[in-house]
Amino acid sequence: MTDLKNIAQNFQLEAEIENVKPLGEGFINDTFIITTQNNGPKYILQRKNKNIFSPIPAMMENIQKVCTHIKEKVANVGGDPLREAMTIIPTKDEKLYFLDNEEEYWAVCLFIEDTIAYEAAETPELAYAGGKGIGKFQSLVADLKEPLVNILPGFHDIRYRFKQWDEVLSNDPVGRKAEVSEEISWIESRKAEMLAFWELVENGEIPTRISHNDTKINNILFDKKGEVLCVIDLDTVLSSTVLNDFGDAMRFYTNTGLEDDENLDNVSMDMAIFKAFAKGYLEETVSFLSPKEIEYLAFSARYITYEQVLRFLMDYIDGDNYYKTKSPDHNLVRARAQYKLLQSMEAQFAEMENFVKSYVAELQ
Ligand code: GN1
Ligand code: MG
């Protein structure tokens, strides 16, 4: 058993450690909360998943660049850089991570008090605030000139995902392929339209900008007034298209069921949530988005949801090597639920597109 307190001791904490306990249910990293004595500051400790993010030191540099940039901008307008941006706590020897004896990487950031992290966008008001939060994040980093290292090659790149997909299907390492032929056809039948979208990113018609790439609602912290205070979980900050962020948020916010709902009747896309998030997002971003980005905003929800069906299904066929799972068919359950959501988006696509168009016209 890893001695978490011992790991935590290596960082520049401002008070004596009281306790280190597990926090949340991320699919990739292991997360803990550090409390300190006499009600001192709290911290988040994470074991970063080196099988996914590589190399971790470069990832931590990326995060630090983004945080430093946001802090400067927040300070310039009289905000609180310790609450409105993540603060990385370095190790006692001034590194952004600690490498333990088992070659595992650990990082610490300051826990921001008096905030709320939601697990679902329960109301349009919350979705509107979330849209503003993601839009504001993108506008804050839009002028960050320092390049980020691409520590996740091909992350939201469907051409790359198809390469992985073809390999996994041809290897069929645990013999699951035959039982999911229908699910495989969901992916195959939509390949062309997804590649056509990604080609616009590849040929620069859709520009590359700094994006977050994992915009689930629990990756932003709200203050007690219901406004977004700070965007967290910056492991996936990359230069890619900002449409990833809009699409991934829609995949998560608009779902009337759970990401892994076993009852597919629960799952559909909630149009009121779509509109509310889109409003908030566009109000913050319309000034810098290009016409092509706006044109493909609604499609990005389908793109990322499709990609997620593919990634869950591919991990199932591969024998569950990527995502943490709670049962042998968990990835398959997730893939089916995400597919139901995708179908609901496809059925409502015209209305999604029309809404974006008309709201942009209103703002301009
Ligand atoms: C992973 O770790 P978590 O839950 O924030 C994944 C996202 C997926 C998401 C599915 C690095 O995010 O891409 O959309 O699960 N992150 C990585 O819920 O693969
Ligand atoms: Mg995350």
Coordinates of C-alpha atoms and ligand atoms in Angstrom, one line a residue:
M1 CA 0.0 0.0 0.0
T2 CA 1.3 3.4 -0.9
D3 CA 1.9 5.6 2.1
L4 CA -0.1 8.6 0.9
K5 CA 1.1 10.8 3.8
N6 CA 4.6 10.1 2.9
I7 CA 4.0 11.1 -0.7
A8 CA 2.3 14.3 0.4
Q9 CA 5.2 15.2 2.6
N10 CA 7.3 15.8 -0.5
F11 CA 5.3 18.9 -1.5
Q12 CA 5.5 22.5 -0.2
L13 CA 2.4 22.4 2.0
E14 CA 1.8 25.3 4.3
A15 CA 0.7 23.2 7.4
E16 CA 1.2 19.8 8.9
I17 CA -0.7 17.0 7.2
E18 CA -3.7 15.7 9.1
N19 CA -5.2 13.2 6.7
V20 CA -5.2 12.0 3.1
K21 CA -8.4 10.4 1.8
P22 CA -9.8 9.3 -1.6
L23 CA -11.9 11.8 -3.5
G24 CA -14.3 11.4 -6.4
E25 CA -14.4 8.8 -9.1
G26 CA -12.2 9.9 -12.1
F27 CA -11.8 7.2 -14.7
I28 CA -8.1 7.9 -15.3
N29 CA -6.2 9.3 -12.3
D30 CA -6.4 8.5 -8.6
T31 CA -7.4 11.5 -6.6
F32 CA -7.1 12.2 -2.9
I33 CA -7.8 15.2 -0.6
I34 CA -5.2 16.3 1.9
T35 CA -6.4 18.0 5.1
T36 CA -4.0 19.9 7.3
Q37 CA -3.9 20.5 11.0
N38 CA -5.7 23.4 12.7
N39 CA -8.0 23.9 9.8
G40 CA -5.1 24.8 7.5
P41 CA -5.4 24.8 3.7
K42 CA -6.6 21.6 1.9
Y43 CA -5.0 20.2 -1.1
I44 CA -5.8 17.8 -4.0
L45 CA -3.2 15.0 -4.4
Q46 CA -3.3 13.0 -7.7
R47 CA -1.5 10.0 -9.0
K48 CA -1.3 10.9 -12.7
N49 CA -1.9 8.0 -15.1
K50 CA 1.4 7.7 -16.9
N51 CA 0.0 5.1 -19.3
I52 CA -2.3 7.7 -20.8
F53 CA -0.5 11.1 -20.4
S54 CA 3.0 11.0 -21.7
P55 CA 5.3 12.4 -20.6
I56 CA 3.9 13.5 -17.3
P57 CA 6.5 16.3 -16.7
A58 CA 5.5 17.9 -20.0
M59 CA 1.9 17.6 -19.0
M60 CA 2.6 19.4 -15.7
E61 CA 4.5 22.2 -17.6
N62 CA 1.4 22.6 -19.9
I63 CA -0.9 22.9 -16.9
Q64 CA 1.4 25.4 -15.2
K65 CA 1.6 27.6 -18.4
V66 CA -2.2 27.7 -18.6
C67 CA -2.6 28.4 -14.9
T68 CA 0.0 31.1 -14.8
H69 CA -1.6 32.8 -17.8
I70 CA -5.1 32.7 -16.3
K71 CA -3.8 34.0 -13.0
E72 CA -2.2 37.0 -14.6
K73 CA -5.3 37.9 -16.5
V74 CA -7.5 37.4 -13.4
A75 CA -5.2 39.6 -11.3
N76 CA -5.3 42.3 -14.0
V77 CA -9.0 42.7 -13.6
G78 CA -8.9 42.7 -9.8
G79 CA -10.0 39.0 -9.4
D80 CA -8.6 36.5 -7.0
P81 CA -5.9 34.3 -8.7
L82 CA -6.0 31.8 -5.9
R83 CA -9.7 31.1 -6.4
E84 CA -10.2 31.7 -10.1
A85 CA -7.4 29.5 -11.3
M86 CA -5.8 26.3 -10.2
T87 CA -2.6 26.6 -8.1
I88 CA 0.0 23.9 -8.6
I89 CA 2.0 23.2 -5.4
P90 CA 5.6 22.3 -6.2
T91 CA 7.6 19.8 -4.4
K92 CA 10.2 20.8 -1.9
D93 CA 12.8 20.5 -4.6
E94 CA 10.7 22.9 -6.8
K95 CA 9.4 20.3 -9.3
L96 CA 5.8 20.3 -10.5
Y97 CA 5.5 16.5 -9.7
F98 CA 7.0 13.9 -7.4
L99 CA 8.2 10.6 -8.8
D100 CA 8.0 7.8 -6.2
N101 CA 10.0 4.6 -5.9
E102 CA 7.5 2.7 -8.1
E103 CA 8.0 5.3 -10.9
E104 CA 4.5 6.7 -10.3
Y105 CA 4.0 10.4 -10.8
W106 CA 2.1 12.6 -8.2
A107 CA 1.0 16.2 -8.3
V108 CA -0.7 18.5 -5.8
C109 CA -2.8 21.6 -6.2
L110 CA -4.6 23.8 -3.8
F111 CA -8.2 22.8 -2.9
I112 CA -10.5 25.8 -3.5
E113 CA -12.9 26.2 -0.5
D114 CA -16.5 27.3 -0.7
T115 CA -17.2 25.9 -4.1
I116 CA -19.6 23.4 -5.6
A117 CA -18.9 20.7 -8.2
Y118 CA -22.0 19.3 -9.8
E119 CA -22.4 15.8 -11.2
A120 CA -25.2 16.8 -13.5
A121 CA -26.6 19.9 -15.1
E122 CA -29.9 19.8 -13.3
T123 CA -31.3 23.1 -14.6
P124 CA -31.0 25.3 -17.6
E125 CA -29.6 28.0 -15.3
L126 CA -26.8 25.8 -14.3
A127 CA -26.1 24.8 -18.0
Y128 CA -26.1 28.5 -18.9
A129 CA -23.5 29.2 -16.2
G130 CA -21.5 26.2 -17.3
G131 CA -21.5 27.5 -20.9
K132 CA -20.3 30.9 -19.8
G133 CA -17.6 29.2 -17.7
I134 CA -16.2 27.1 -20.6
G135 CA -16.5 30.1 -23.0
K136 CA -14.7 32.3 -20.5
F137 CA -11.9 29.7 -20.1
Q138 CA -11.4 29.6 -23.8
S139 CA -11.3 33.4 -24.1
L140 CA -8.8 33.6 -21.2
V141 CA -6.4 31.2 -23.0
A142 CA -7.1 32.4 -26.5
D143 CA -4.0 34.7 -26.4
L144 CA -1.6 32.3 -24.7
K145 CA 1.3 32.3 -27.1
E146 CA 3.6 29.7 -25.5
P147 CA 3.2 26.4 -27.2
L148 CA 1.8 23.4 -25.3
V149 CA 3.4 19.9 -25.7
N150 CA 1.0 17.4 -27.3
I151 CA 1.0 14.8 -24.5
L152 CA -2.1 13.1 -25.9
P153 CA -1.5 12.6 -29.6
G154 CA -4.7 12.0 -31.5
F155 CA -7.0 12.6 -28.4
H156 CA -10.1 13.9 -30.2
D157 CA -8.7 13.0 -33.7
I158 CA -11.2 10.6 -35.2
R159 CA -8.7 9.5 -37.9
Y160 CA -6.3 8.4 -35.1
R161 CA -9.2 6.7 -33.3
F162 CA -10.1 4.7 -36.4
K163 CA -6.6 3.5 -36.6
Q164 CA -6.8 2.2 -33.0
W165 CA -10.2 0.8 -33.7
D166 CA -9.1 -1.1 -36.8
E167 CA -6.2 -2.6 -34.8
V168 CA -8.3 -3.6 -31.8
L169 CA -10.9 -5.2 -34.1
S170 CA -8.4 -7.1 -36.1
N171 CA -6.7 -8.4 -32.9
D172 CA -9.9 -9.1 -31.0
P173 CA -7.7 -9.9 -28.0
V174 CA -10.4 -11.3 -25.7
G175 CA -12.8 -12.7 -28.2
R176 CA -15.6 -10.1 -27.6
K177 CA -16.0 -8.9 -31.2
A178 CA -18.6 -11.4 -32.4
E179 CA -21.1 -10.5 -29.6
V180 CA -21.0 -6.8 -30.5
S181 CA -21.5 -6.8 -34.3
E182 CA -24.5 -4.6 -34.1
E183 CA -22.6 -2.0 -32.0
I184 CA -19.7 -2.2 -34.4
S185 CA -22.1 -1.3 -37.3
W186 CA -23.1 1.9 -35.4
I187 CA -19.5 3.1 -35.7
E188 CA -18.9 1.9 -39.3
S189 CA -22.0 3.5 -40.7
R190 CA -21.0 7.0 -39.5
K191 CA -17.3 6.9 -40.3
A192 CA -17.4 9.1 -43.5
E193 CA -19.3 12.0 -42.0
M194 CA -17.0 12.1 -38.9
L195 CA -13.9 12.0 -41.0
A196 CA -15.3 14.8 -43.2
F197 CA -15.6 17.0 -40.2
W198 CA -12.1 16.2 -38.9
E199 CA -10.6 17.0 -42.3
L200 CA -11.7 20.6 -41.8
V201 CA -9.6 20.7 -38.6
E202 CA -6.7 19.0 -40.4
N203 CA -6.7 21.4 -43.3
G204 CA -7.1 24.5 -41.1
E205 CA -10.5 25.6 -42.2
I206 CA -11.4 25.1 -38.5
P207 CA -8.6 26.8 -36.6
T208 CA -6.5 25.2 -33.8
R209 CA -6.7 26.9 -30.4
I210 CA -6.0 26.0 -26.8
S211 CA -8.9 23.9 -25.5
H212 CA -9.6 21.9 -22.4
N213 CA -10.8 18.7 -24.0
D214 CA -12.6 17.2 -21.0
T215 CA -15.5 19.6 -20.2
K216 CA -17.7 17.4 -18.1
I217 CA -19.6 19.5 -15.6
N218 CA -17.6 18.1 -12.6
N219 CA -14.5 19.6 -14.1
I220 CA -15.7 23.1 -13.2
L221 CA -16.1 24.7 -9.8
F222 CA -19.1 26.9 -9.2
D223 CA -19.3 29.5 -6.4
K224 CA -22.2 29.7 -4.0
K225 CA -23.9 32.2 -6.2
G226 CA -24.0 29.7 -9.1
E227 CA -21.4 31.4 -11.2
V228 CA -18.4 29.5 -12.6
L229 CA -15.3 30.3 -10.5
C230 CA -12.7 28.1 -12.0
V231 CA -12.1 25.4 -14.6
I232 CA -10.2 22.4 -13.2
D233 CA -8.7 19.1 -14.4
L234 CA -6.4 20.6 -16.9
D235 CA -4.5 17.3 -17.8
T236 CA -6.0 17.4 -21.2
V237 CA -5.3 21.0 -22.2
L238 CA -4.1 20.8 -25.8
S239 CA -3.9 22.8 -29.0
S240 CA -6.9 21.4 -30.9
T241 CA -10.3 22.8 -31.9
V242 CA -12.4 24.5 -29.3
L243 CA -15.3 22.6 -30.7
N244 CA -14.1 19.6 -28.7
D245 CA -15.0 21.5 -25.5
F246 CA -18.5 22.6 -26.7
G247 CA -19.2 19.1 -28.0
D248 CA -18.0 17.3 -24.9
A249 CA -19.9 19.6 -22.6
M250 CA -23.1 18.9 -24.6
R251 CA -22.5 15.2 -24.4
F252 CA -22.4 15.4 -20.7
Y253 CA -24.8 18.3 -19.8
T254 CA -27.7 17.5 -22.1
N255 CA -27.9 13.8 -21.2
T256 CA -31.2 13.2 -19.3
G257 CA -29.7 9.9 -18.0
L258 CA -26.4 8.7 -16.8
E259 CA -23.3 8.3 -18.9
D260 CA -23.5 4.6 -18.1
D261 CA -27.3 4.3 -17.7
E262 CA -28.5 0.7 -17.9
N263 CA -32.0 1.9 -18.6
L264 CA -31.8 3.4 -22.1
D265 CA -35.3 5.0 -21.7
N266 CA -33.6 7.4 -19.3
V267 CA -31.2 8.6 -21.9
S268 CA -31.9 11.5 -24.4
M269 CA -30.7 14.9 -25.3
D270 CA -32.5 17.7 -23.4
M271 CA -33.0 20.6 -25.8
A272 CA -33.6 23.2 -23.1
I273 CA -30.1 22.3 -21.6
F274 CA -28.6 22.5 -25.1
K275 CA -30.0 26.0 -25.7
A276 CA -29.0 27.3 -22.2
F277 CA -25.4 26.0 -22.5
A278 CA -25.1 27.3 -26.0
K279 CA -26.4 30.8 -25.0
G280 CA -23.9 31.1 -22.2
Y281 CA -21.0 29.8 -24.3
L282 CA -21.8 32.0 -27.3
E283 CA -22.1 35.1 -25.2
E284 CA -18.4 34.6 -24.2
T285 CA -17.0 33.4 -27.5
V286 CA -18.9 34.9 -30.4
S287 CA -16.4 37.7 -30.6
F288 CA -13.5 35.4 -31.6
L289 CA -15.1 32.3 -33.1
S290 CA -14.8 32.0 -36.9
P291 CA -17.8 31.4 -39.1
K292 CA -16.7 27.8 -39.7
E293 CA -16.5 27.2 -35.9
I294 CA -19.9 28.6 -35.4
E295 CA -21.3 26.5 -38.4
Y296 CA -20.0 23.3 -36.8
L297 CA -20.8 24.0 -33.2
A298 CA -24.0 21.9 -33.2
F299 CA -22.3 19.1 -35.1
S300 CA -19.5 19.0 -32.5
A301 CA -21.9 17.5 -30.0
R302 CA -22.6 14.6 -32.3
Y303 CA -18.9 14.3 -33.1
I304 CA -17.7 14.0 -29.5
T305 CA -20.6 11.7 -28.5
Y306 CA -19.9 9.4 -31.4
E307 CA -16.2 9.4 -30.5
Q308 CA -17.1 8.4 -26.9
V309 CA -19.3 5.5 -28.2
L310 CA -16.3 4.4 -30.2
R311 CA -13.8 4.8 -27.3
F312 CA -16.0 2.9 -24.8
L313 CA -16.8 0.1 -27.3
M314 CA -13.2 -0.2 -28.4
D315 CA -12.1 -0.5 -24.8
Y316 CA -14.7 -3.2 -24.2
I317 CA -13.4 -5.2 -27.3
D318 CA -9.9 -4.6 -26.1
G319 CA -10.6 -6.1 -22.7
D320 CA -11.0 -3.0 -20.6
N321 CA -7.5 -1.6 -20.5
Y322 CA -8.2 2.2 -20.6
Y323 CA -11.1 3.2 -18.5
K324 CA -11.6 2.1 -14.9
T325 CA -14.7 -0.3 -14.9
K326 CA -17.0 -1.5 -12.2
S327 CA -18.3 -4.6 -13.9
P328 CA -17.2 -6.8 -16.9
D329 CA -19.7 -5.2 -19.2
H330 CA -19.4 -1.6 -17.9
N331 CA -17.7 -0.3 -21.1
L332 CA -20.4 -1.9 -23.2
V333 CA -23.2 -0.4 -21.0
R334 CA -21.5 3.0 -21.4
A335 CA -21.2 2.6 -25.2
R336 CA -24.9 1.7 -25.5
A337 CA -26.0 4.6 -23.4
Q338 CA -23.8 7.0 -25.3
Y339 CA -25.2 5.7 -28.6
K340 CA -28.8 6.3 -27.4
L341 CA -27.7 9.9 -26.7
L342 CA -26.1 10.2 -30.1
Q343 CA -29.4 9.0 -31.8
S344 CA -31.3 11.6 -29.8
M345 CA -28.9 14.3 -31.0
E346 CA -29.3 13.2 -34.6
A347 CA -33.0 13.4 -34.3
Q348 CA -32.9 16.9 -32.9
F349 CA -30.0 18.2 -35.0
A350 CA -31.9 20.6 -37.2
E351 CA -33.3 22.4 -34.1
M352 CA -29.8 22.5 -32.6
E353 CA -28.3 24.1 -35.7
N354 CA -31.1 26.6 -36.1
F355 CA -30.8 27.7 -32.5
V356 CA -27.1 28.3 -32.8
K357 CA -27.6 30.3 -36.0
S358 CA -30.4 32.4 -34.6
Y359 CA -28.7 33.2 -31.3
V360 CA -25.5 34.2 -33.1
A361 CA -27.5 36.5 -35.3
E362 CA -29.1 38.0 -32.1
L363 CA -25.7 38.6 -30.6
Q364 CA -24.0 40.1 -33.6
Ligands
GN1_1 C1 -12.2 10.5 -18.9 O1 -11.0 11.0 -16.1 P1 -12.2 11.7 -16.5 O2 -13.4 11.0 -16.0 O3 -12.2 13.2 -16.2 C2 -11.6 10.7 -20.3 C3 -12.4 11.6 -21.1 C4 -13.8 10.9 -21.3 C5 -14.4 10.7 -19.9 C6 -15.7 9.9 -20.1 C7 -7.9 11.5 -20.4 O4 -12.3 11.6 -18.1 O5 -11.9 11.8 -22.4 O6 -14.6 11.7 -22.0 O7 -13.5 9.9 -19.1 N1 -10.2 11.4 -20.1 C8 -9.2 10.9 -20.7 O8 -16.5 10.2 -19.0 O9 -9.3 9.9 -21.5
MG2 MG -11.3 14.6 -15.8

